[in-house]
CSV table of C-alpha atoms in Angstrom, one decimal:
chain,number,residue,atom,x,y,z
A,673,MET,CA,-63.4,-54.5,66.6
A,674,THR,CA,-60.9,-53.0,64.0
A,675,PRO,CA,-58.6,-50.4,65.7
A,676,PRO,CA,-58.8,-47.0,64.2
A,677,THR,CA,-56.3,-45.9,61.5
A,678,VAL,CA,-54.1,-42.7,61.7
A,679,SER,CA,-56.5,-41.0,59.2
A,680,ASP,CA,-59.5,-41.7,61.5
A,681,LEU,CA,-57.9,-39.9,64.6
A,682,PRO,CA,-59.2,-36.6,65.2
A,683,PRO,CA,-56.8,-33.6,65.8
A,684,ILE,CA,-56.3,-32.7,69.5
A,685,GLU,CA,-55.0,-29.7,71.3
A,686,LEU,CA,-51.9,-30.0,73.4
A,687,ARG,CA,-49.7,-27.8,75.6
A,688,LEU,CA,-46.0,-28.6,74.8
A,689,GLY,CA,-43.5,-29.3,77.3
A,690,ALA,CA,-39.7,-29.8,77.3
A,691,PRO,CA,-37.8,-30.7,74.2
A,692,ALA,CA,-36.8,-34.4,73.8
A,693,HIS,CA,-34.1,-36.2,71.9
A,694,GLY,CA,-35.1,-36.6,68.3
A,695,GLY,CA,-36.6,-33.1,67.6
A,696,ALA,CA,-40.0,-33.3,69.4
A,697,CYS,CA,-41.4,-31.9,72.5
A,698,VAL,CA,-43.0,-34.0,75.2
A,699,ALA,CA,-46.7,-33.5,75.8
A,700,HIS,CA,-49.7,-35.1,77.8
A,701,ASP,CA,-53.3,-34.9,77.1
A,702,GLN,CA,-56.0,-34.6,79.8
A,703,GLU,CA,-56.0,-38.3,80.3
A,704,GLY,CA,-52.3,-38.2,80.9
A,705,ARG,CA,-51.3,-40.0,77.7
A,706,LEU,CA,-47.8,-39.3,76.4
A,707,TYR,CA,-47.1,-37.6,73.1
A,708,PHE,CA,-43.8,-36.7,71.2
A,709,VAL,CA,-44.8,-33.7,69.0
A,710,ARG,CA,-42.7,-32.4,66.3
A,711,GLY,CA,-43.0,-28.9,64.9
A,712,GLY,CA,-43.7,-27.2,68.1
A,713,ALA,CA,-41.7,-25.1,70.7
A,714,PRO,CA,-41.8,-25.6,74.6
A,715,GLY,CA,-44.8,-23.7,76.0
A,716,GLU,CA,-46.9,-23.6,72.9
A,717,LEU,CA,-50.5,-24.4,72.8
A,718,VAL,CA,-50.9,-26.4,69.5
A,719,ARG,CA,-53.2,-28.5,67.3
A,720,VAL,CA,-51.9,-31.7,66.2
A,721,ARG,CA,-52.4,-34.6,64.2
A,722,ILE,CA,-51.3,-38.1,65.4
A,723,THR,CA,-48.9,-39.8,62.9
A,724,SER,CA,-47.9,-42.9,65.0
A,725,PRO,CA,-50.3,-44.1,67.7
A,726,GLN,CA,-48.5,-46.6,70.1
A,727,SER,CA,-49.5,-48.5,73.2
A,728,ARG,CA,-47.2,-46.3,75.5
A,729,LEU,CA,-46.8,-43.1,73.5
A,730,SER,CA,-47.9,-41.5,70.4
A,731,TRP,CA,-46.0,-39.4,67.8
A,732,ALA,CA,-47.7,-36.3,66.5
A,733,GLU,CA,-47.0,-33.3,64.2
A,734,VAL,CA,-48.2,-29.7,64.7
A,735,THR,CA,-50.9,-28.6,62.2
A,736,GLU,CA,-51.7,-25.2,63.9
A,737,VAL,CA,-50.1,-23.0,66.4
A,738,ILE,CA,-52.7,-21.6,68.7
A,739,GLU,CA,-50.4,-19.8,71.1
A,740,PRO,CA,-47.0,-19.3,69.6
A,741,SER,CA,-43.6,-19.1,71.5
A,742,ALA,CA,-41.7,-15.9,71.4
A,743,ASP,CA,-38.8,-17.9,69.9
A,744,ARG,CA,-41.0,-18.9,66.9
A,745,ILE,CA,-40.0,-17.3,63.8
A,746,SER,CA,-41.9,-19.3,61.1
A,747,THR,CA,-44.8,-21.6,60.6
A,748,THR,CA,-43.4,-23.0,57.2
A,749,SER,CA,-41.7,-26.3,57.2
A,750,VAL,CA,-38.4,-26.9,55.4
A,751,PRO,CA,-37.2,-30.1,54.0
A,752,GLY,CA,-34.8,-31.8,56.4
A,753,ALA,CA,-34.9,-28.8,58.8
A,754,ASP,CA,-36.9,-29.9,61.7
A,755,LEU,CA,-36.1,-26.9,64.0
A,756,ALA,CA,-36.2,-24.2,61.4
A,757,PHE,CA,-39.2,-22.7,62.9
A,758,LEU,CA,-37.3,-21.4,65.9
A,759,SER,CA,-34.5,-18.7,66.1
A,760,ALA,CA,-30.9,-19.8,66.1
A,761,PRO,CA,-30.4,-19.0,69.8
A,762,ALA,CA,-33.6,-20.8,70.7
A,763,GLN,CA,-32.3,-23.8,68.6
A,764,ARG,CA,-29.1,-24.0,70.6
A,765,GLU,CA,-30.9,-23.7,73.9
A,766,TRP,CA,-33.2,-26.5,72.8
A,767,LYS,CA,-30.1,-28.7,72.1
A,768,ALA,CA,-28.5,-27.8,75.5
A,769,GLN,CA,-31.6,-28.9,77.4
A,770,VAL,CA,-31.7,-32.2,75.4
A,771,LEU,CA,-28.1,-32.7,76.3
A,772,ARG,CA,-28.7,-32.1,80.0
A,773,ASP,CA,-31.7,-34.5,79.9
A,774,GLN,CA,-30.0,-37.2,78.1
A,775,PHE,CA,-27.0,-37.2,80.5
A,776,GLN,CA,-29.6,-37.6,83.4
A,777,ARG,CA,-31.9,-40.2,81.8
A,778,VAL,CA,-29.7,-42.1,79.5
A,779,GLY,CA,-26.3,-41.5,81.3
A,780,SER,CA,-26.3,-41.5,85.2
A,781,ARG,CA,-26.6,-39.1,88.1
A,782,GLU,CA,-22.8,-39.1,88.5
A,783,LEU,CA,-22.3,-38.0,84.8
A,784,ALA,CA,-25.2,-35.4,85.1
A,785,ARG,CA,-23.5,-34.2,88.3
A,786,ALA,CA,-20.1,-33.9,86.7
A,787,ALA,CA,-21.4,-32.1,83.8
A,788,GLU,CA,-23.1,-29.6,85.9
A,789,GLU,CA,-20.0,-29.0,88.1
A,790,LEU,CA,-18.1,-27.9,84.9
A,791,GLY,CA,-20.5,-25.0,84.5
A,792,THR,CA,-23.6,-24.0,82.4
A,793,LEU,CA,-23.8,-26.3,79.4
A,794,VAL,CA,-23.8,-24.0,76.2
A,795,VAL,CA,-24.1,-25.1,72.6
A,796,ARG,CA,-22.0,-22.9,70.5
A,797,PRO,CA,-22.5,-21.9,66.9
A,798,ALA,CA,-19.9,-22.6,64.3
A,799,PRO,CA,-18.3,-19.4,62.8
A,800,GLY,CA,-20.7,-17.6,60.6
A,801,ASP,CA,-23.8,-19.3,62.2
A,802,GLU,CA,-24.6,-16.8,64.9
A,803,SER,CA,-27.9,-15.7,63.5
A,804,ASP,CA,-28.8,-18.5,61.0
A,805,GLY,CA,-27.3,-21.6,59.5
A,806,TRP,CA,-28.6,-21.7,56.1
A,807,GLY,CA,-26.4,-22.9,53.2
A,808,ARG,CA,-23.8,-24.3,55.4
A,809,ARG,CA,-24.2,-27.9,54.6
A,810,THR,CA,-21.6,-29.4,52.1
A,811,ARG,CA,-23.1,-32.7,51.5
A,812,ALA,CA,-26.7,-34.3,51.3
A,813,ARG,CA,-28.1,-37.6,50.0
A,814,PHE,CA,-31.3,-38.0,48.1
A,815,ARG,CA,-33.2,-40.7,46.3
A,816,VAL,CA,-34.7,-40.3,42.8
A,817,ALA,CA,-38.4,-40.9,43.2
A,818,LYS,CA,-40.9,-42.3,40.6
A,819,ASN,CA,-41.6,-38.7,39.3
A,820,GLY,CA,-37.9,-38.2,38.7
A,821,HIS,CA,-37.5,-35.7,41.4
A,822,LEU,CA,-34.7,-35.8,44.0
A,823,SER,CA,-36.5,-36.8,47.3
A,824,ILE,CA,-36.0,-37.4,51.0
A,825,SER,CA,-37.8,-39.8,53.3
A,826,GLY,CA,-40.2,-38.2,55.9
A,827,TYR,CA,-39.4,-38.6,59.6
A,828,ARG,CA,-40.1,-42.2,60.8
A,829,SER,CA,-41.4,-43.0,57.3
A,830,HIS,CA,-40.1,-44.7,54.1
A,831,GLN,CA,-42.4,-42.4,51.9
A,832,LEU,CA,-40.4,-40.2,49.6
A,833,GLU,CA,-41.1,-36.4,49.6
A,834,SER,CA,-39.9,-34.4,46.5
A,835,VAL,CA,-37.5,-31.7,47.2
A,836,ARG,CA,-37.6,-28.6,44.8
A,837,GLU,CA,-35.2,-26.8,47.1
A,838,PHE,CA,-33.0,-27.6,50.0
A,839,PRO,CA,-31.7,-24.5,51.7
A,840,LEU,CA,-29.6,-26.4,54.3
A,841,LEU,CA,-27.1,-27.1,51.4
A,842,ASP,CA,-24.6,-24.9,49.8
A,843,PRO,CA,-26.6,-22.9,47.4
A,844,VAL,CA,-24.3,-23.7,44.5
A,845,PHE,CA,-26.4,-26.8,43.6
A,846,ALA,CA,-29.8,-24.8,43.5
A,847,GLU,CA,-28.1,-22.1,41.4
A,848,ALA,CA,-27.2,-25.0,39.0
A,849,GLY,CA,-30.7,-26.2,38.8
A,850,VAL,CA,-29.9,-29.6,40.3
A,851,PHE,CA,-33.2,-29.8,42.1
A,852,THR,CA,-35.5,-28.4,39.2
A,853,SER,CA,-33.9,-28.4,35.9
A,854,PRO,CA,-35.2,-30.9,33.3
A,855,ARG,CA,-31.7,-31.1,32.2
A,856,TRP,CA,-30.7,-32.8,35.5
A,857,GLU,CA,-33.8,-34.8,35.8
A,858,ALA,CA,-33.0,-36.5,32.6
A,859,ARG,CA,-29.7,-37.6,34.1
A,860,TRP,CA,-31.3,-39.4,37.1
A,861,ARG,CA,-32.3,-43.0,37.1
A,862,LYS,CA,-35.4,-43.8,39.2
A,863,GLY,CA,-34.5,-45.4,42.6
A,864,GLU,CA,-30.7,-44.5,42.5
A,865,THR,CA,-29.1,-42.5,45.3
A,866,VAL,CA,-27.7,-39.0,44.4
A,867,ASN,CA,-25.2,-37.5,46.7
A,868,LEU,CA,-24.4,-33.7,46.3
A,869,VAL,CA,-20.9,-32.8,47.6
A,870,ALA,CA,-19.4,-29.2,48.0
A,871,PRO,CA,-15.8,-29.6,49.2
A,872,THR,CA,-14.5,-26.4,50.7
A,873,ASP,CA,-11.4,-26.4,48.6
A,874,SER,CA,-12.3,-27.8,45.2
A,875,ALA,CA,-15.3,-28.0,42.9
A,876,PRO,CA,-18.7,-29.3,43.7
A,877,LEU,CA,-19.7,-32.9,42.7
A,878,VAL,CA,-22.9,-34.8,42.0
A,879,LEU,CA,-22.7,-38.6,42.7
A,880,ALA,CA,-25.4,-40.3,40.7
A,881,GLY,CA,-25.2,-44.0,41.3
A,882,LYS,CA,-21.7,-44.9,40.2
A,883,ARG,CA,-21.3,-41.8,38.1
A,884,CYS,CA,-19.5,-38.6,39.3
A,885,LEU,CA,-20.3,-35.4,37.6
A,886,ASP,CA,-19.5,-31.7,37.8
A,887,LEU,CA,-22.0,-28.9,37.8
A,888,LYS,CA,-21.9,-29.0,33.9
A,889,GLY,CA,-23.0,-32.7,33.9
A,890,LYS,CA,-19.6,-33.8,32.7
A,891,THR,CA,-17.7,-36.7,34.2
A,892,ALA,CA,-15.5,-35.6,37.1
A,893,ALA,CA,-12.8,-37.4,39.3
A,894,PRO,CA,-14.7,-38.8,42.4
A,895,VAL,CA,-12.4,-36.9,45.0
A,896,GLY,CA,-12.8,-33.7,46.9
A,897,TYR,CA,-10.4,-31.5,48.8
A,898,TRP,CA,-11.2,-29.9,52.1
A,899,ARG,CA,-9.4,-27.0,53.8
A,900,VAL,CA,-8.9,-27.2,57.6
A,901,GLU,CA,-7.4,-24.5,59.8
A,902,ALA,CA,-6.3,-25.8,63.3
A,903,GLY,CA,-3.1,-25.8,65.4
A,904,GLY,CA,-1.8,-22.8,63.5
A,905,GLN,CA,-1.9,-24.7,60.2
A,906,SER,CA,-3.9,-24.7,57.0
A,907,VAL,CA,-4.0,-28.2,55.7
A,908,ARG,CA,-5.7,-29.5,52.5
A,909,PHE,CA,-7.2,-32.9,53.0
A,910,GLN,CA,-8.1,-35.3,50.1
A,911,VAL,CA,-11.3,-37.3,50.6
A,912,ARG,CA,-12.9,-39.6,48.1
A,913,ALA,CA,-16.2,-38.0,47.2
A,914,ALA,CA,-18.5,-40.9,48.6
A,915,GLY,CA,-16.3,-41.0,51.7
A,916,PHE,CA,-17.2,-39.8,55.2
A,917,TRP,CA,-16.3,-36.2,56.0
A,918,GLN,CA,-17.9,-33.7,58.4
A,919,THR,CA,-21.1,-32.1,57.0
A,920,HIS,CA,-21.0,-28.4,58.0
A,921,ARG,CA,-18.4,-26.5,56.1
A,922,GLU,CA,-16.8,-25.4,59.4
A,923,ALA,CA,-17.1,-28.6,61.1
A,924,ALA,CA,-13.7,-30.1,60.4
A,925,THR,CA,-11.9,-27.0,61.7
A,926,VAL,CA,-14.1,-26.6,64.8
A,927,LEU,CA,-13.8,-30.3,65.8
A,928,ALA,CA,-9.9,-30.6,65.1
A,929,GLN,CA,-9.5,-27.5,67.3
A,930,ALA,CA,-11.6,-28.8,70.0
A,931,VAL,CA,-9.8,-32.2,70.0
A,932,LEU,CA,-6.5,-30.5,70.1
A,933,ARG,CA,-7.7,-28.5,73.2
A,934,GLY,CA,-8.8,-31.7,74.8
A,935,ALA,CA,-5.6,-33.5,74.0
A,936,GLY,CA,-3.4,-31.0,75.7
A,937,GLU,CA,0.4,-31.2,75.7
A,938,LEU,CA,1.4,-34.1,73.4
A,939,THR,CA,5.2,-33.9,73.2
A,940,GLY,CA,6.6,-37.4,73.8
A,941,LYS,CA,3.1,-39.0,74.1
A,942,ASN,CA,1.7,-42.2,72.6
A,943,VAL,CA,-1.7,-41.7,70.9
A,944,LEU,CA,-4.4,-44.4,69.9
A,945,GLU,CA,-6.9,-42.9,67.7
A,946,LEU,CA,-10.2,-45.1,67.0
A,947,TYR,CA,-12.7,-44.6,64.1
A,948,SER,CA,-10.0,-42.4,62.6
A,949,GLY,CA,-11.6,-41.9,59.1
A,950,ALA,CA,-9.6,-39.9,56.6
A,951,GLY,CA,-7.1,-38.8,59.1
A,952,LEU,CA,-8.6,-35.4,60.1
A,953,PHE,CA,-7.5,-35.6,63.8
A,954,THR,CA,-4.7,-37.9,63.0
A,955,TYR,CA,-2.8,-35.3,61.0
A,956,PHE,CA,-2.8,-32.7,63.9
A,957,LEU,CA,-2.0,-35.3,66.5
A,958,ALA,CA,0.8,-36.6,64.5
A,959,GLU,CA,2.4,-33.2,64.3
A,960,ARG,CA,2.8,-33.1,68.0
A,961,ALA,CA,3.0,-36.6,69.5
A,962,ALA,CA,5.7,-39.2,69.5
A,963,ARG,CA,3.6,-42.0,68.2
A,964,VAL,CA,0.0,-42.1,66.7
A,965,THR,CA,-1.7,-45.6,66.1
A,966,THR,CA,-5.0,-45.5,64.2
A,967,VAL,CA,-7.8,-48.0,63.5
A,968,GLU,CA,-10.6,-47.4,60.9
A,969,SER,CA,-12.9,-50.0,59.4
A,970,ASP,CA,-13.1,-48.4,56.0
A,971,ARG,CA,-10.1,-49.3,53.9
A,972,ARG,CA,-10.6,-46.6,51.5
A,973,ALA,CA,-10.8,-43.9,54.2
A,974,VAL,CA,-7.4,-45.3,55.5
A,975,GLU,CA,-6.0,-44.8,52.0
A,976,ASP,CA,-7.0,-41.3,52.1
A,977,ALA,CA,-5.5,-40.8,55.6
A,978,ALA,CA,-2.3,-42.3,54.3
A,979,HIS,CA,-2.2,-39.8,51.5
A,980,ASN,CA,-3.1,-36.8,53.8
A,981,LEU,CA,-0.2,-37.7,56.2
A,982,THR,CA,2.3,-37.5,53.5
A,983,GLN,CA,2.1,-33.7,53.9
A,984,LEU,CA,3.6,-34.0,57.4
A,985,ASP,CA,7.1,-32.7,57.7
A,986,GLY,CA,8.5,-34.9,60.5
A,987,GLY,CA,6.2,-35.6,63.4
A,988,ALA,CA,5.0,-38.9,65.0
A,989,THR,CA,5.8,-42.3,64.1
A,990,THR,CA,2.4,-43.4,62.7
A,991,GLN,CA,0.7,-46.7,62.0
A,992,LEU,CA,-2.6,-46.7,60.2
A,993,ASN,CA,-4.7,-50.0,60.6
A,994,VAL,CA,-7.7,-51.3,58.8
A,995,GLY,CA,-10.0,-53.2,61.2
A,996,LYS,CA,-12.9,-53.6,63.4
A,997,VAL,CA,-12.8,-51.2,66.4
A,998,ASP,CA,-13.5,-53.5,69.5
A,999,ALA,CA,-11.7,-54.4,72.8
A,1000,GLU,CA,-9.2,-56.8,71.0
A,1001,ILE,CA,-7.5,-53.9,69.3
A,1002,LEU,CA,-6.3,-52.8,72.7
A,1003,ASN,CA,-4.0,-55.9,72.9
A,1004,GLN,CA,-3.0,-55.6,69.2
A,1005,ALA,CA,-1.9,-51.9,69.8
A,1006,GLY,CA,1.0,-53.1,72.0
A,1007,PHE,CA,1.1,-50.2,74.2
A,1008,ARG,CA,-1.0,-48.4,76.9
A,1009,PRO,CA,-1.9,-45.0,75.3
A,1010,ASP,CA,-1.3,-41.7,77.0
A,1011,LEU,CA,-4.2,-40.3,74.9
A,1012,LEU,CA,-7.1,-42.3,73.3
A,1013,VAL,CA,-9.3,-40.2,70.7
A,1014,LEU,CA,-12.5,-41.7,69.5
A,1015,ASP,CA,-15.1,-40.4,67.0
A,1016,PRO,CA,-17.5,-43.2,66.6
A,1017,PRO,CA,-20.5,-43.5,64.4
A,1018,ARG,CA,-24.0,-42.2,65.6
A,1019,GLU,CA,-24.7,-45.4,67.8
A,1020,GLY,CA,-21.6,-44.6,69.8
A,1021,ALA,CA,-18.4,-46.5,70.7
A,1022,ASN,CA,-18.1,-50.2,71.2
A,1023,ARG,CA,-19.1,-51.0,74.8
A,1024,ASP,CA,-16.6,-53.7,75.3
A,1025,LEU,CA,-13.8,-51.3,74.1
A,1026,LEU,CA,-14.9,-48.7,76.7
A,1027,GLN,CA,-15.1,-51.1,79.6
A,1028,ALA,CA,-11.5,-52.4,79.0
A,1029,VAL,CA,-9.6,-49.3,77.8
A,1030,GLU,CA,-7.0,-47.8,80.0
A,1031,ALA,CA,-5.5,-44.4,79.0
A,1032,ASP,CA,-4.4,-41.2,80.9
A,1033,ARG,CA,-6.7,-39.1,79.0
A,1034,ILE,CA,-9.6,-39.8,76.5
A,1035,VAL,CA,-11.2,-37.3,74.0
A,1036,LEU,CA,-14.6,-38.5,72.8
A,1037,VAL,CA,-16.3,-36.9,70.0
A,1038,SER,CA,-20.1,-37.7,69.7
A,1039,CYS,CA,-22.8,-36.8,67.2
A,1040,ASP,CA,-25.7,-38.3,69.2
A,1041,PRO,CA,-26.8,-36.9,72.7
A,1042,ALA,CA,-28.0,-40.5,73.9
A,1043,ALA,CA,-24.8,-42.3,72.5
A,1044,ALA,CA,-22.6,-39.5,74.2
A,1045,ALA,CA,-24.6,-40.0,77.6
A,1046,ARG,CA,-24.2,-43.8,77.4
A,1047,ASP,CA,-20.4,-43.7,76.6
A,1048,LEU,CA,-19.5,-40.9,79.1
A,1049,ALA,CA,-21.5,-42.6,81.8
A,1050,LEU,CA,-19.7,-45.8,81.4
A,1051,LEU,CA,-16.2,-44.0,81.5
A,1052,VAL,CA,-17.3,-41.9,84.5
A,1053,GLY,CA,-18.4,-45.0,86.4
A,1054,ARG,CA,-15.0,-46.6,85.8
A,1055,GLY,CA,-13.1,-43.9,87.4
A,1056,TYR,CA,-12.5,-41.3,84.7
A,1057,GLU,CA,-13.2,-37.7,85.6
A,1058,LEU,CA,-15.1,-35.5,83.0
A,1059,ALA,CA,-12.6,-32.7,82.7
A,1060,GLN,CA,-14.0,-30.7,79.8
A,1061,LEU,CA,-17.3,-30.6,77.7
A,1062,GLU,CA,-17.8,-28.7,74.5
A,1063,ALA,CA,-21.1,-28.7,72.6
A,1064,TRP,CA,-21.4,-27.3,69.1
A,1065,ASP,CA,-24.4,-26.7,66.8
A,1066,LEU,CA,-22.8,-28.3,63.5
A,1067,PHE,CA,-26.2,-29.2,62.1
A,1068,PRO,CA,-28.1,-25.8,62.4
A,1069,ASN,CA,-31.9,-25.8,61.8
A,1070,THR,CA,-32.0,-29.6,62.8
A,1071,HIS,CA,-32.1,-31.2,66.2
A,1072,HIS,CA,-28.5,-32.8,65.7
A,1073,VAL,CA,-25.8,-31.7,68.1
A,1074,GLU,CA,-22.1,-32.4,68.4
A,1075,THR,CA,-20.1,-32.9,71.7
A,1076,VAL,CA,-16.4,-33.1,72.4
A,1077,ALA,CA,-15.6,-34.5,75.9
A,1078,THR,CA,-12.3,-34.8,77.5
A,1079,LEU,CA,-11.8,-37.3,80.5
A,1080,ASN,CA,-8.9,-37.9,82.7
A,1081,TRP,CA,-8.0,-41.1,84.6
A,1082,THR,CA,-8.4,-40.7,88.2
A,1083,PRO,CA,-8.1,-43.9,90.2
A,1084,LYS,CA,-10.0,-44.1,93.3
A,1085,ALA,CA,-8.0,-44.4,96.5
A,1086,GLY,CA,-7.8,-47.8,98.2
């Protein structure tokens, strides 16, 4: 017998439970089958369509809200904004619940207990985002669909969905008609990637394939400048337009300040920074420490970092390295760091590295709750003490959340 296709499956009613990592709520039907449901809030009674039936669980999307949550503010979906139907405070509480759950499920009981002992976990908004977070994103990536429109992929799907507005992003692009104007659509080449970048201290840029344009459609230099306020300084960072930089317009400032809080007193200290990018943290660490050594796999990002460090007046002895971040670099560094700073990609830090590293203090920046839980649990299990944990809503109206954790080495007696 041929199994039913998704289109054959009838809609069902579900009462939604707790939020899960990935922007969905957990639910069970009357037979106890498990569902991950997107577009709904905890406690709501909803009607859903099943989008991905699997043997152990099924993914589903809300099609009708029968009993809405008091936190619901909209029933309209917004491209790329999977939590936009909730109030901003409710979104932050959602993310705090997911962090606590991931620390327990993916991390360890020891990690969950350590986080609980630090006090109530609160996800804080970036400055200016207290009531909503629209228009705060400074970069976004799209594909040009067959119809010539800028498009994004649906969740867990390769199917492109046309985007005629993208309110998460700085409104300067919508105002210039980038999403709707035939003048811009004539510039796109079907299938190419288009990156929209709005640096905080220079003009917006449109990267279409290998071309870099300004908002008048003229060729522009593929570099942006970003203003960061941290450690009593206002610093202008140069970053190639296609390179990595924090997405939220306040994120670089928020995270640089958080890393400095975690680092503590740095006078005379040796610092090792891994996944160092264009030198955001490097600059402020080098202002204060005796020695800063960095490792980053992206050569062009290291070139940006070297340029940015030329603004320093004195400061630490610095060594910027291009290379793979793994356990071997601990030997290559040639010293035991007083402070280790890591800002790994979404999948988390190299596991062998975390098992081998020895440092008096570690500051770990994470953009994924599951990866943060895995990395922190490993370090806590090795004898590091979770001393500080900050959580920031740097991706408002989406399920993503950023954490900055500080750990101190506390060798066990005996």
